[in-house]
Coordinates of C-alpha atoms and ligand atoms in Angstrom, one line a residue:
X162 CA 67.1 111.5 36.2
X163 CA 63.7 110.5 37.7
X164 CA 65.5 108.2 39.8
X165 CA 68.0 110.6 41.1
X166 CA 64.9 113.0 41.9
X167 CA 63.1 110.2 43.7
X168 CA 66.3 109.5 45.8
X169 CA 66.6 113.4 46.7
X170 CA 62.8 113.4 47.6
X171 CA 63.5 110.4 49.7
X172 CA 66.3 111.8 51.5
X173 CA 64.4 115.1 52.3
X174 CA 61.5 113.2 53.8
X175 CA 63.6 111.0 55.8
X176 CA 65.6 114.1 57.3
X177 CA 64.9 114.1 60.9
X178 CA 62.7 116.7 62.4
X179 CA 65.8 118.2 64.1
X180 CA 67.7 118.4 60.9
X181 CA 64.8 120.2 59.2
X182 CA 64.4 122.5 62.2
X183 CA 68.3 123.3 61.8
X184 CA 67.6 124.2 57.9
X185 CA 64.8 126.5 59.0
X186 CA 67.0 128.2 61.5
X187 CA 69.7 128.8 59.1
X188 CA 67.5 130.2 56.5
X189 CA 65.9 132.6 59.1
X190 CA 69.2 133.9 60.1
X191 CA 70.2 134.1 56.4
X192 CA 67.1 136.1 55.7
X193 CA 67.8 138.4 58.5
X194 CA 71.3 138.8 57.1
X195 CA 70.0 139.5 53.7
X196 CA 67.6 142.2 54.8
X197 CA 70.6 143.8 56.6
X198 CA 72.7 143.6 53.5
X199 CA 70.1 144.8 51.0
X200 CA 70.0 141.5 49.1
X201 CA 66.4 141.7 48.2
X202 CA 65.1 143.4 45.1
X203 CA 61.8 144.2 43.5
X204 CA 61.2 142.9 40.0
X205 CA 58.2 144.6 38.0
X206 CA 56.1 142.7 35.7
X207 CA 54.1 144.8 33.1
X208 CA 50.2 145.0 33.5
X209 CA 49.1 145.5 30.1
X210 CA 45.6 146.8 28.6
X211 CA 44.3 144.0 26.4
X212 CA 42.8 146.7 24.2
X213 CA 45.7 149.1 23.5
X214 CA 48.6 146.9 24.5
X215 CA 50.0 149.7 26.4
X216 CA 51.7 149.1 30.0
X217 CA 49.2 150.5 32.6
X218 CA 51.0 149.3 35.7
X219 CA 53.2 146.7 37.0
X220 CA 53.2 144.2 39.8
X221 CA 56.1 144.2 42.2
X222 CA 57.5 140.6 42.8
X223 CA 60.3 140.2 45.3
X224 CA 63.7 138.4 44.4
X225 CA 66.7 137.5 46.5
X226 CA 70.2 138.1 45.2
X227 CA 71.9 135.5 47.2
X228 CA 75.8 136.3 47.1
X229 CA 76.3 132.4 46.8
X230 CA 73.2 130.9 45.5
X231 CA 72.4 133.6 42.8
X232 CA 68.9 134.8 42.3
X233 CA 66.3 133.0 44.4
X234 CA 62.6 133.0 43.6
X235 CA 59.9 133.9 46.2
X236 CA 58.4 130.4 46.4
X237 CA 61.8 129.4 48.0
X238 CA 61.6 131.9 50.9
X239 CA 58.3 133.5 51.2
X240 CA 56.6 130.4 52.8
X241 CA 59.0 130.3 55.5
X242 CA 58.7 134.0 56.1
X243 CA 55.1 133.8 56.2
X244 CA 55.3 131.0 59.1
X245 CA 57.3 133.4 61.2
X246 CA 57.2 137.2 61.8
X247 CA 59.8 137.9 59.2
X248 CA 57.2 138.5 56.7
X249 CA 56.2 141.6 58.4
X250 CA 59.7 143.1 58.0
X251 CA 60.2 142.0 54.5
X252 CA 56.5 143.0 53.7
X253 CA 57.2 146.5 55.1
X254 CA 60.2 146.8 53.0
X255 CA 58.3 145.6 49.8
X256 CA 55.5 148.1 50.3
X257 CA 57.9 151.0 50.9
X258 CA 60.1 150.4 47.8
X259 CA 57.1 149.6 45.6
X260 CA 55.5 153.0 46.7
X261 CA 58.8 154.9 46.1
X262 CA 59.0 153.2 42.5
X263 CA 55.4 154.4 41.9
X264 CA 56.4 158.0 42.7
X265 CA 59.6 158.0 40.9
X266 CA 58.0 156.9 37.8
X267 CA 55.1 159.3 38.1
X268 CA 57.7 162.1 38.4
X269 CA 59.2 160.9 35.2
X270 CA 56.0 161.0 33.4
X271 CA 54.8 157.5 33.6
X272 CA 51.7 157.5 35.9
X273 CA 51.4 153.9 36.6
X274 CA 49.2 151.6 39.0
X275 CA 51.8 149.6 41.0
X276 CA 50.7 146.5 42.8
X277 CA 52.1 144.6 45.5
X278 CA 51.4 141.4 47.3
X279 CA 50.1 141.2 50.9
X280 CA 50.5 138.1 53.0
X281 CA 47.9 136.9 55.7
X282 CA 50.2 137.8 58.7
X283 CA 50.7 141.4 57.2
X284 CA 47.0 141.8 57.2
X285 CA 46.9 140.6 60.9
X286 CA 49.3 143.1 62.0
X287 CA 47.6 146.3 62.9
X288 CA 50.3 148.6 62.2
X289 CA 50.4 147.9 58.6
X290 CA 47.8 150.9 58.1
X291 CA 50.0 153.2 59.9
X292 CA 53.1 152.2 58.0
X293 CA 51.5 152.5 54.7
X294 CA 50.0 155.9 55.6
X295 CA 53.4 157.1 56.7
X296 CA 55.2 156.1 53.5
X297 CA 52.4 157.6 51.5
X298 CA 53.0 160.7 53.4
X299 CA 56.6 160.8 53.3
X300 CA 56.6 160.1 49.5
X301 CA 53.5 162.1 48.3
X302 CA 52.0 159.0 46.9
X303 CA 48.5 159.0 46.0
X304 CA 47.0 155.9 47.7
X305 CA 44.7 155.3 44.6
X306 CA 47.9 154.5 42.6
X307 CA 48.6 151.6 44.8
X308 CA 46.9 148.3 44.6
X309 CA 47.3 145.4 47.0
X310 CA 46.8 141.9 46.2
X311 CA 45.3 139.6 48.6
X312 CA 44.5 135.9 48.0
X313 CA 40.9 134.8 48.5
X314 CA 41.5 132.7 51.5
X315 CA 43.4 135.6 53.0
X316 CA 40.5 137.8 52.6
X317 CA 37.8 135.4 54.1
X318 CA 40.3 134.8 57.2
X319 CA 40.8 138.7 57.7
X320 CA 38.7 140.8 60.0
X321 CA 35.4 141.9 58.5
X322 CA 33.3 144.7 59.2
X323 CA 33.5 148.4 59.5
X324 CA 36.7 147.9 62.0
X325 CA 38.3 145.3 60.0
X326 CA 41.5 145.6 58.2
X327 CA 40.1 145.5 54.8
X328 CA 37.8 148.4 55.4
X329 CA 40.7 150.2 57.1
X330 CA 42.8 149.8 53.9
X331 CA 39.8 150.8 51.7
X332 CA 39.5 154.1 53.9
X333 CA 43.2 154.7 53.3
X334 CA 42.4 154.9 49.7
X335 CA 44.6 152.0 48.3
X336 CA 42.8 149.7 45.9
X337 CA 42.4 146.1 46.6
X338 CA 42.9 143.0 44.3
X339 CA 42.0 139.5 44.9
X340 CA 45.0 137.4 43.6
X341 CA 44.9 133.8 42.3
X342 CA 41.1 134.0 42.0
X343 CA 39.5 130.6 41.6
X344 CA 41.9 128.6 43.4
X345 CA 40.6 129.2 47.0
X346 CA 37.2 128.6 48.7
X347 CA 34.9 130.6 46.8
X348 CA 32.3 132.0 49.0
X349 CA 31.2 134.3 46.4
X350 CA 29.3 136.4 48.7
X351 CA 32.2 137.9 50.0
X352 CA 32.8 139.6 46.6
X353 CA 29.8 142.0 47.6
X354 CA 30.8 142.5 51.1
X355 CA 34.3 143.5 50.7
X356 CA 35.3 146.6 48.7
X357 CA 37.3 145.0 45.9
X358 CA 38.2 146.8 42.7
X359 CA 40.1 144.1 40.9
X360 CA 40.1 140.3 40.7
X361 CA 43.0 138.6 39.2
X362 CA 42.3 135.2 37.3
X363 CA 44.7 132.5 38.3
X364 CA 47.1 131.6 35.7
X365 CA 46.0 127.8 36.0
X366 CA 42.7 128.9 34.1
X367 CA 44.4 130.7 31.4
X368 CA 46.8 127.8 31.0
X369 CA 44.0 125.5 30.1
X370 CA 41.9 127.8 28.1
X371 CA 42.3 125.5 25.0
X372 CA 40.8 122.4 26.6
X373 CA 38.3 124.2 29.0
X374 CA 37.5 127.8 29.0
X375 CA 34.2 127.6 31.3
X376 CA 35.9 128.9 34.4
X377 CA 37.5 131.9 32.8
X378 CA 34.5 132.8 30.9
X379 CA 32.5 132.5 34.0
X380 CA 34.8 134.9 36.0
X381 CA 34.9 137.5 33.3
X382 CA 31.2 137.6 33.0
X383 CA 30.8 137.8 36.7
X384 CA 33.2 140.7 36.9
X385 CA 31.4 142.5 34.2
X386 CA 27.9 142.0 36.1
X387 CA 29.6 143.2 39.2
X388 CA 31.7 146.0 37.7
X389 CA 35.1 144.7 39.0
X390 CA 38.2 145.4 36.9
X391 CA 39.5 141.8 35.7
X392 CA 43.1 140.9 35.1
X393 CA 44.3 137.7 33.5
X394 CA 47.5 136.2 34.9
X395 CA 50.0 134.0 33.2
X396 CA 49.1 134.9 29.4
X397 CA 51.8 133.3 27.4
X398 CA 50.4 133.1 23.7
X399 CA 48.5 135.4 21.3
X400 CA 45.7 132.9 21.1
X401 CA 45.0 133.3 24.9
X402 CA 45.2 137.1 24.6
X403 CA 42.8 137.1 21.8
X404 CA 40.4 134.9 23.6
X405 CA 40.6 137.4 26.7
X406 CA 40.1 140.4 24.2
X407 CA 37.1 139.0 22.6
X408 CA 35.5 138.6 26.1
X409 CA 36.2 142.0 27.4
X410 CA 38.8 141.2 30.0
X411 CA 40.6 144.5 30.5
X412 CA 44.1 143.7 31.7
X413 CA 46.6 140.9 31.3
X414 CA 49.9 139.9 32.7
X415 CA 52.2 137.3 31.4
X416 CA 55.3 136.0 29.5
X417 CA 53.6 136.8 26.2
X418 CA 54.2 140.5 26.7
X419 CA 56.9 140.3 29.5
X420 CA 58.1 138.7 32.5
X421 CA 59.1 140.3 35.8
X422 CA 62.3 142.2 35.2
X423 CA 64.7 144.6 37.4
X424 CA 63.4 148.1 37.9
X425 CA 65.9 149.7 35.6
X426 CA 64.8 147.3 32.9
X427 CA 61.1 148.0 33.4
X428 CA 61.8 151.9 33.0
X429 CA 63.6 151.1 29.6
X430 CA 60.3 149.5 28.5
X431 CA 58.4 152.6 29.8
X432 CA 60.7 154.8 27.8
X433 CA 60.4 152.6 24.7
X434 CA 56.7 152.7 24.7
X435 CA 56.7 156.5 25.3
X436 CA 59.0 157.0 22.2
X437 CA 56.8 155.0 19.9
X438 CA 53.7 156.5 18.4
X439 CA 50.5 155.3 20.1
X440 CA 49.2 154.0 16.8
X441 CA 52.0 151.3 16.8
X442 CA 49.8 149.4 19.4
X443 CA 48.5 146.6 17.6
X444 CA 44.7 147.0 16.8
X445 CA 42.5 144.1 18.1
X446 CA 41.3 143.1 14.6
X447 CA 44.9 142.7 13.3
X448 CA 45.7 140.2 16.1
X449 CA 43.5 137.5 14.8
Ligands
C2E764 P1 51.4 135.9 42.4 O1 51.4 137.2 43.1 O2 50.5 135.2 41.9 O3 52.6 136.5 41.0 C1 52.4 135.9 39.8 C2 53.6 134.9 39.5 O4 53.4 134.4 38.3 C3 54.8 135.5 39.7 O5 55.9 134.5 40.0 C4 55.2 135.8 38.0 O6 56.6 135.7 37.9 C5 54.6 134.5 37.5 N1 54.4 134.7 36.1 C6 53.8 135.9 35.5 N2 53.5 135.6 34.2 C7 53.7 134.4 34.0 C8 53.5 133.6 32.8 O7 53.1 134.0 31.6 N3 53.5 132.1 32.9 C9 54.0 131.7 34.3 N4 54.1 130.3 34.2 N5 54.1 132.3 35.3 C10 53.9 133.8 35.2 P2 56.9 134.8 41.1 O8 57.6 136.1 40.8 O9 57.6 133.5 41.3 O10 56.1 134.9 42.4 C11 55.4 133.8 43.1 C12 54.4 134.1 44.1 O11 55.2 134.6 45.3 C13 53.6 135.4 43.9 O12 52.4 134.9 43.2 C14 53.2 135.7 45.1 O13 52.2 135.1 45.8 C15 54.5 135.5 46.0 N6 55.2 136.8 46.1 C16 56.0 137.4 45.4 N7 56.5 138.6 45.7 C17 56.0 138.7 47.0 C18 56.0 139.9 47.8 O14 56.8 140.7 47.9 N8 55.4 139.6 49.1 C19 54.6 138.5 49.3 N9 53.9 138.3 50.5 N10 54.5 137.5 48.3 C20 55.3 137.5 47.2
MG765 MG1 50.1 138.9 43.0
MG766 MG1 48.5 135.6 41.2
MG767 MG1 50.4 133.0 43.6

């Protein structure tokens, strides 16, 4: 098997530039067609309170239901979209659908915070503010119920100062989260300069908690000192959850509670949670 993979790898890297350019062009036109045919779908992953184990929100994660290739994960098409302007069109669609879901769930009695990922290119396009404002207005969404996730490096690259895009987003009233925290260049000073309300610890630090917990511990204490809401990504075990609870990390996402699922399935989770008495949430002490 390893031999086979090696060969495939070799083949890929020996592909001529022209061949690779062709793959790109094919994918680009495939994505345009997919947008037109509505093959993209948002999945939702629960964001859960470590204290109450209640769902307090969800992260919108894009999927591509390809008619021939089946379900395609974002890692297979988002990077290419980010290199071209296609990410703007796709990103606009993501924001619109995420906001519509927030409003629809609020109307059904589930007041959730919905988060969506923003690409560097979207932040550089000036009209993202106007578009967001228009969708908020049309749907009646409260901007404070929407959180936009931006990676560290993207924040560093983006316009600073009072006219910068980050300030404009803040003025609109949406909340900003730093995604994959700890994996980028950490000029920690920016945490003070940017109006950030939430920080998401990258899942690589959660995965290695049993071997080395220094970085996660440091991030959580820093967030407490700076009054920043902290979320752990990629929580897969009860052991990891208990470690986070003991240190006051407020929220988590991860396969331990639930992975990203289609909107209808996520809504069933909400209904189920609503139907259960609150006391059924597992108290901290019983988890140990
Ligand atoms: P992200 O924003 O850091 O999203 C978290 C990723 O971790 C998701 O992968 C999620 O499914 C996965 N994950 C969640 N819990 C666990 C866990 O317990 N264990 C493990 N191993 N993984 C977990 P996904 O959905 O494949 O998305 C990958 C990345 O693609 C996202 O990372 C984000 O950077 C990007 N992405 C996804 N949707 C969008 C979008 O609509 N727009 C943009 N610009 N980027 C997106
Ligand atoms: Mg994210
Ligand atoms: Mg992340
Ligand atoms: Mg990521």
